[in-house]
Coordinates of C-alpha atoms and ligand atoms in Angstrom, one line a residue:
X1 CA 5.0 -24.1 2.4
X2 CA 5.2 -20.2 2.2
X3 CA 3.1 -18.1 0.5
X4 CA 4.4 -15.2 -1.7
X5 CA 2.0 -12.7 -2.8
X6 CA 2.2 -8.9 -4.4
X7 CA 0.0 -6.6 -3.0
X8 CA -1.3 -3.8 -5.5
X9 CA -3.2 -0.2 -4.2
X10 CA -4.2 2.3 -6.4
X11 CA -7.5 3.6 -4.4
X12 CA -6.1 7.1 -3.7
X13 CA -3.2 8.8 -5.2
X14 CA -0.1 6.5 -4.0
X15 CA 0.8 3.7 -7.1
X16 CA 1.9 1.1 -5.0
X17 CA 2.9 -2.4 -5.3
X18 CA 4.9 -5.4 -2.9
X19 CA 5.5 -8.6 -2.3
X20 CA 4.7 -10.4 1.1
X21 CA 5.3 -13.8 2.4
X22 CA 2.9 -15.3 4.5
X23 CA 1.7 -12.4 5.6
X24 CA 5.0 -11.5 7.2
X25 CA 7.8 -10.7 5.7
X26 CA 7.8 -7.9 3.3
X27 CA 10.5 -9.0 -0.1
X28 CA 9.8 -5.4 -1.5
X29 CA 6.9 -3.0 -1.1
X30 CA 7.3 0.4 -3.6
X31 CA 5.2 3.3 -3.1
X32 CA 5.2 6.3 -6.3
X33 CA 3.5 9.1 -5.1
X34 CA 1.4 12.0 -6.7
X35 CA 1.2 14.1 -4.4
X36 CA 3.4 16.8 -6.3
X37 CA 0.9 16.1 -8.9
X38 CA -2.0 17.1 -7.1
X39 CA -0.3 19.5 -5.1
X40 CA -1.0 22.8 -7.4
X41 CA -4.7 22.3 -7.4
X42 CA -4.8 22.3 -3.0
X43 CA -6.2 18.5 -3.2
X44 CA -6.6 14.9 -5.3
X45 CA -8.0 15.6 -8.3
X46 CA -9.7 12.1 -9.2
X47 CA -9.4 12.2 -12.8
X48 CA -5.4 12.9 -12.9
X49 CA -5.3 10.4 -9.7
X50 CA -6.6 7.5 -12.4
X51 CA -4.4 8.4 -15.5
X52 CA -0.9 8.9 -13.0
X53 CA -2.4 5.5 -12.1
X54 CA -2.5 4.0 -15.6
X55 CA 0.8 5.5 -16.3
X56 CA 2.2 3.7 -12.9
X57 CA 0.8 0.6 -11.9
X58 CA 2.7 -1.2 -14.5
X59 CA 6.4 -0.3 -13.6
X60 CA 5.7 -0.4 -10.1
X61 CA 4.7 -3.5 -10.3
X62 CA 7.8 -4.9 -12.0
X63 CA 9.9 -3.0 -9.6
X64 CA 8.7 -4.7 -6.5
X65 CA 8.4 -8.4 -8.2
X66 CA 12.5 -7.4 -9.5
X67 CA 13.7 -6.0 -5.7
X68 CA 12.0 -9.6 -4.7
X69 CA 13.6 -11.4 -7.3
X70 CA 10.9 -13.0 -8.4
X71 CA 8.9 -13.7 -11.6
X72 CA 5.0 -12.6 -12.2
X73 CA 4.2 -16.8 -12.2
X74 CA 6.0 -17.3 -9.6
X75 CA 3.5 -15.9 -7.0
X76 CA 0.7 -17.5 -5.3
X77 CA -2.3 -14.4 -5.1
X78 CA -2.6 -11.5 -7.2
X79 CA -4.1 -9.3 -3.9
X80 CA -5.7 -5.4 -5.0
X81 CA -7.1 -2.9 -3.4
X82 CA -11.1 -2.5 -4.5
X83 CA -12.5 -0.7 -2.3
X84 CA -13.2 1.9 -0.6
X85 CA -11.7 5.1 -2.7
X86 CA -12.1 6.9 -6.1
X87 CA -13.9 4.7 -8.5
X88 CA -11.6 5.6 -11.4
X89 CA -8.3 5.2 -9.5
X90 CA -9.6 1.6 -7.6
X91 CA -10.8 0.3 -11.4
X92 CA -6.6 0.8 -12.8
X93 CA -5.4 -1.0 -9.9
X94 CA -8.3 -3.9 -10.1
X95 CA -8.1 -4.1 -13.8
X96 CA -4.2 -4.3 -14.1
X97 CA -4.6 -7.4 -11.5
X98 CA -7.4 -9.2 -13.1
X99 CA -5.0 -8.9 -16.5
X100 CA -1.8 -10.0 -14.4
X101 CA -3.8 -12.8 -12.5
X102 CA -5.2 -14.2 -15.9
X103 CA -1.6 -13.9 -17.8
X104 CA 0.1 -15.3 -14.9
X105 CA -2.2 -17.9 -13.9
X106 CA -2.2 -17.0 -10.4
X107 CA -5.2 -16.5 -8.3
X108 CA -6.9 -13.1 -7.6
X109 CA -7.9 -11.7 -4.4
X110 CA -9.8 -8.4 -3.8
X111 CA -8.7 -6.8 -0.5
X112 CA -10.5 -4.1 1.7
X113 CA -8.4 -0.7 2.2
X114 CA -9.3 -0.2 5.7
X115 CA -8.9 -3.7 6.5
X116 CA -5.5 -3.5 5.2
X117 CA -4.8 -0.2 7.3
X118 CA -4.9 -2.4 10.3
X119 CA -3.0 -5.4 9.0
X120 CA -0.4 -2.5 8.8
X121 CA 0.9 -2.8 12.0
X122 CA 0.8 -6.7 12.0
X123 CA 4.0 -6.0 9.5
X124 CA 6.1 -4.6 11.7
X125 CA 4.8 -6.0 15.6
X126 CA 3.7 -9.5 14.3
X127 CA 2.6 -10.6 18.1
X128 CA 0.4 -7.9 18.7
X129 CA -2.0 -9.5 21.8
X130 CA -5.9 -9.1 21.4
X131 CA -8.5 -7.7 21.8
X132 CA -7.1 -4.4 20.5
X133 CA -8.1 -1.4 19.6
X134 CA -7.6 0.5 16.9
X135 CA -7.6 4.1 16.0
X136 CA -7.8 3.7 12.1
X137 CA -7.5 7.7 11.3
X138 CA -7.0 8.5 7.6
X139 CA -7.9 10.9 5.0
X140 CA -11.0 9.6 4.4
X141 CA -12.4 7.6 7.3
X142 CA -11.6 8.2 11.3
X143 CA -13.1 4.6 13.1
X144 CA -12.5 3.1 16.2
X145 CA -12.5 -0.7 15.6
X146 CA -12.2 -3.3 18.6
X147 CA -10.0 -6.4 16.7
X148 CA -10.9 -10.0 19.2
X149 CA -8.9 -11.9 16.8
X150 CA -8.0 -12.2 13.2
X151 CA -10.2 -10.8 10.8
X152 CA -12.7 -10.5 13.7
X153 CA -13.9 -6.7 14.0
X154 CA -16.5 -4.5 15.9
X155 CA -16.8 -1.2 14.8
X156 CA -17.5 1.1 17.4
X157 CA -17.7 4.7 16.2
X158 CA -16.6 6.6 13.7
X159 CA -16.8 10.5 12.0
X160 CA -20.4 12.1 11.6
X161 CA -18.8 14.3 9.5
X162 CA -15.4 15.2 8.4
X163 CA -12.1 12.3 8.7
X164 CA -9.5 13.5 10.7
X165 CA -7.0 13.9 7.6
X166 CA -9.7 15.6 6.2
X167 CA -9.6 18.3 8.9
X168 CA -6.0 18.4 8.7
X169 CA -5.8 18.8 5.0
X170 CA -9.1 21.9 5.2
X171 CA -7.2 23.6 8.1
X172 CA -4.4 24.1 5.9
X173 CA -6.3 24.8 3.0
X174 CA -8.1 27.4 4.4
X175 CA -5.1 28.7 6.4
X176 CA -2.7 28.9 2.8
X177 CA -0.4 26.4 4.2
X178 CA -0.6 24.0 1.0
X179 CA -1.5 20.5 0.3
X180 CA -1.2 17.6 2.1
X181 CA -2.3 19.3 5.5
X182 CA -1.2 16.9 7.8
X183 CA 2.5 16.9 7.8
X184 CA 2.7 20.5 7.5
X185 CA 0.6 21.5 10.5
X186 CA 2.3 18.4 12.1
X187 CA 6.1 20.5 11.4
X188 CA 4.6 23.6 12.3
X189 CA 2.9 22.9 15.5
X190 CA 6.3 21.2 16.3
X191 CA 7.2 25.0 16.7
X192 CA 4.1 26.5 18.7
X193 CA 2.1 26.5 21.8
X194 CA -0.4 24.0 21.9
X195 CA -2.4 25.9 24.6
X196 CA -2.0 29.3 22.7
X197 CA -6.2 28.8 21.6
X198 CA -8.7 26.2 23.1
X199 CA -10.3 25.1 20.2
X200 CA -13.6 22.9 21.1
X201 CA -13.4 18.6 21.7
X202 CA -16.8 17.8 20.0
X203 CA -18.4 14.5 21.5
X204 CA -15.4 14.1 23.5
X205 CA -17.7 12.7 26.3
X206 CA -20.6 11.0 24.6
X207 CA -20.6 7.9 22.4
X208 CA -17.7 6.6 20.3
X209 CA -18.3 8.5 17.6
X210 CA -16.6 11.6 16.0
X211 CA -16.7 15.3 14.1
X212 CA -14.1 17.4 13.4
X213 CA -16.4 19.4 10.9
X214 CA -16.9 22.0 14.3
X215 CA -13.1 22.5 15.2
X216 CA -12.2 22.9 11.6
X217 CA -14.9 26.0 11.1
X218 CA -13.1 27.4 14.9
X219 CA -10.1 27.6 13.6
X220 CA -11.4 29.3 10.3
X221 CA -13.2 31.3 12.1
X222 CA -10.1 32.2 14.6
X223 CA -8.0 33.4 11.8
X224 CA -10.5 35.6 10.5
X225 CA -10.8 37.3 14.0
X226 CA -7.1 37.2 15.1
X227 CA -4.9 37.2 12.0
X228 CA -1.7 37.9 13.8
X229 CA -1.6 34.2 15.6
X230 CA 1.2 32.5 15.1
X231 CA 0.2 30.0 12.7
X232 CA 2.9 28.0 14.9
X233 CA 0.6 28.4 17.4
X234 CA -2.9 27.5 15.4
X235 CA -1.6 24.4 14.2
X236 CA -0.5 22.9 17.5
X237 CA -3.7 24.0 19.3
X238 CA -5.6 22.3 16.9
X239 CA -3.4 19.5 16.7
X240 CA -3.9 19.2 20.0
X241 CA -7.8 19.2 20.2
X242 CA -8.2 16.6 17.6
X243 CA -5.2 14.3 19.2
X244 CA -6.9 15.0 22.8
X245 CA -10.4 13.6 21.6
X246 CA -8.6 10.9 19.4
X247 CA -6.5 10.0 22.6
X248 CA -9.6 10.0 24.9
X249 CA -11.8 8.1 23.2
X250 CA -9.7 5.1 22.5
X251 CA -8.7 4.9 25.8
X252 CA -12.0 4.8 27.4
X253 CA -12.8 2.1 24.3
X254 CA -9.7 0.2 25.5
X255 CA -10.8 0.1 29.3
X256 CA -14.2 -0.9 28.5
X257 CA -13.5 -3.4 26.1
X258 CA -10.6 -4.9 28.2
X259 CA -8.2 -4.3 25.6
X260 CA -4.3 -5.4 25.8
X261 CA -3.3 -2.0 23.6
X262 CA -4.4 0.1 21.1
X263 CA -3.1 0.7 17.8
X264 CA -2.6 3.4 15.4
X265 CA -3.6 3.1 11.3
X266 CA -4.2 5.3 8.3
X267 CA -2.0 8.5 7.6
X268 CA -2.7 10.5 10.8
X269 CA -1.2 8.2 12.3
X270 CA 2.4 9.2 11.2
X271 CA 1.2 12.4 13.1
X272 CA 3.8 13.3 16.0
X273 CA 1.6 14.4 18.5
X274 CA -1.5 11.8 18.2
X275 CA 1.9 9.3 18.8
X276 CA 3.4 10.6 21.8
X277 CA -0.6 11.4 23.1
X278 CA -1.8 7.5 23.1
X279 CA 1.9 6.4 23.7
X280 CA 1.9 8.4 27.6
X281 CA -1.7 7.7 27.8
X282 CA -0.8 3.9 27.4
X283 CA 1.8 4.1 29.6
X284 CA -0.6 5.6 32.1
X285 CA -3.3 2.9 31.9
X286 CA -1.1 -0.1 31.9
X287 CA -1.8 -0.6 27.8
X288 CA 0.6 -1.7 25.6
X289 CA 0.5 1.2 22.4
X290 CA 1.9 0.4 18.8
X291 CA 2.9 2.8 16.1
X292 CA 3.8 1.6 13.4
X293 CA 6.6 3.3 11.0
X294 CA 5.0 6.4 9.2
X295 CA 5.6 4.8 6.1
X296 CA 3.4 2.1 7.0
X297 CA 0.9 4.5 8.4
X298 CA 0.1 6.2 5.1
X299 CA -1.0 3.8 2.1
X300 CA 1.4 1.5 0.4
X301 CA 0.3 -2.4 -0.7
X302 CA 2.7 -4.1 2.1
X303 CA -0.4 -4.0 4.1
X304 CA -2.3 -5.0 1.0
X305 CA -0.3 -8.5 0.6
X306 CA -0.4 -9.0 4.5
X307 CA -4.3 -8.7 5.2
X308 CA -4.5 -10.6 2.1
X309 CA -2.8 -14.1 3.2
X310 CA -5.1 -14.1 6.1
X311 CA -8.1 -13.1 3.7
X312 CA -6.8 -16.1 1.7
X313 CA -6.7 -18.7 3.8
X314 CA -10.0 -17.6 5.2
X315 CA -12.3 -17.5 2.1
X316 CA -10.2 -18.2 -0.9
X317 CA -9.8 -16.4 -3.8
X318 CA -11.9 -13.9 -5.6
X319 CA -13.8 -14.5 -8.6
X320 CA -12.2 -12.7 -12.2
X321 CA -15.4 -10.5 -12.3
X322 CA -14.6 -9.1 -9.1
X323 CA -15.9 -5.7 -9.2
X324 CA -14.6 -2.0 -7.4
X325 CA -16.2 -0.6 -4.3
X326 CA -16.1 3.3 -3.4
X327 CA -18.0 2.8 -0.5
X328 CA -16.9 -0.7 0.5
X329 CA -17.6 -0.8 4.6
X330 CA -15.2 -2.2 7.0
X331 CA -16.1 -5.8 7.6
X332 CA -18.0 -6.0 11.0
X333 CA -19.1 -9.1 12.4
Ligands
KG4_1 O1 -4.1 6.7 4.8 P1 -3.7 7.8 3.9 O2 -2.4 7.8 3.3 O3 -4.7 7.9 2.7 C1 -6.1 7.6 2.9 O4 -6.5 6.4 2.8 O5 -6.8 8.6 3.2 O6 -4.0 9.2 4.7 C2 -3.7 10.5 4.2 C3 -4.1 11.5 5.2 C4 -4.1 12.9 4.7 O7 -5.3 13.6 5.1 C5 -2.9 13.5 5.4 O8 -3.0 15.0 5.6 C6 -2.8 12.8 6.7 O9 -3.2 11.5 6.3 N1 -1.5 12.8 7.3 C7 -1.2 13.4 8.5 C8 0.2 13.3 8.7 N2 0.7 12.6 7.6 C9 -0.3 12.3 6.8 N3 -2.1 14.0 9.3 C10 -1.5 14.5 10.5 N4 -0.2 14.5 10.7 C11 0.7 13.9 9.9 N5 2.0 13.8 10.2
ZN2 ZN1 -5.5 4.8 3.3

């Protein structure tokens, strides 16, 4: 019998609700964005995050049960987002599910963010062969994840310092390109020379983890001493740097681990260059690569619903005092 079940994320600043069955097939999956909202102050300002959040979760909810034609008791899980992310904005999306689940009678399931970021490309490529390996590169984490099987991860490495969104978003900041980073560098550097500057690969050759906190400061620091660069030509040379040690790394992850492919997840991955990188450098080493869409890169609740029938089936349900985790870690086993 199939399994129908809304997803719900509210752990950063995207209101987003969907309805997935078996894991599968998405019925509707709705994304309201505040990004215009946080815009004018150069980054998400928790606070407002919660309160668009409050003002939100409600009507995007009914939207995505109406484009799936169905009715709130109609589902089988009630699947949210609590953890990791702001406190205040994970507490909207778990409290609005816990009052859902108990109105509805439907069963409740708490569902880890980064854990949903790779069921992301399950969505769209649902034969994906493992072990794979996975890039998971977002605004708040950068980790490179070997999957052997379902729900079955090994984290390998991931950033000492900044996330790679992170660098893209305090690049631009600093720069006065406006907020969020990444897709504006990504447009501009579309323009400019990626080997105008050589910008440093931290750890490019040791370990499997990361910092970007280093070519962030050099590309500060560039501007200062060369304020007639391009800016065309800043943001694909740093593009580059971070896609080259991005690239590299999960390769040589790939090749030790004897990986079929590697995967992109998590907003950066929407980023043009970081795609075309690890899709040549796939090509090149016999892997199989998979991108999924960018709009199943950044966060939405599709992937929320699709982790969650796996997550389901696996442990059950979730109990109705379950709580909200900033800091909730990938699962490793
Ligand atoms: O996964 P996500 O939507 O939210 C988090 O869970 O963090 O990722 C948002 C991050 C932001 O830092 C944003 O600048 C970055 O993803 N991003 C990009 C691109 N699109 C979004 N970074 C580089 N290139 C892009 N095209
Ligand atoms: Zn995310």
């Amino acid at each position: 019998m199939s399994r129908r079940i809304l997803g719900i994320e509210t752990s950063c600043d995207e209101t987003a609700a969907a309805v997935v069955e078996d894991g599968q097939k998405v019925l509707s999956s709705v994304v309201s964005s505040q990004v215009e909202i946080h815009g004018r102050f150069g980054g998400v300002v928790p606070e407002v995050a919660s309160r668009a959040h409050v003002e939100a979760v409600l009507p995007v909810v009914g939207e995505a049960l109406a484009v799936a034609e169905m009715e709130g008791p109609d589902l089988d899980a009630i699947a949210v987002t609590h953890g990791p992310g702001l406190i205040g904005a994970l507490l909207v999306g778990v409290s609005a599910a816990k009052a859902l689940s108990l109105a509805w009678d439907v069963p409740l399931l708490g569902v880890n963010h980064l854990e949903a970021h790779l069921y992301a490309a399950f969505l769209e490529e649902p034969d994906l062969e493992m072990p794979l390996v996975v890039l998971l590169v977002s605004g708040g984490h950068t980790m490179l994840i070997v999957m052997d099987g379902h729900l079955q991860y090994r984290v390998l490495g991931s950033t000492l310092d900044d996330a790679a969104g992170e660098a893209f978003d305090k690049v631009a900041r600093h720069v006065g390109l406006g907020y969020p980073g990444g897709p504006i560098i990504d447009r501009l550097a579309a323009q400019g020379n990626r080997d105008a500057i050589r910008f440093p690969r931290a750890m490019m050759a040791d370990g499997w983890d990361f910092s970007f906190s280093g070519v962030k400061t050099s590309v500060v620091n560039h501007m200062r001493h060369h304020p007639d660069t391009p800016v065309e030509d800043l943001a694909a040379s740093f593009q580059e740097a971070v896609a080259d040690v991005l690239v590299t790394k999960a390769r040589r992850a790939a090749a030790e681990v004897g990986a079929r492919g590697i995967c992109l997840a998590g907003g950066v991955a929407a980023n043009s260059r970081l795609r075309e990188r690890l899709r040549e450098g796939c090509a090149a080493d016999g892997l199989r690569s998979f991108l999924p869409s960018r709009e199943m890169c950044t966060d939405n609740a599709a992937m929320v619903a699709a982790v969650a029938w796996h997550r389901l089936a696996a442990d059950g349900p979730s109990r109705l005092d379950l709580g909200a985790f900033p800091s909730l870690p990938m699962p490793d086993e």
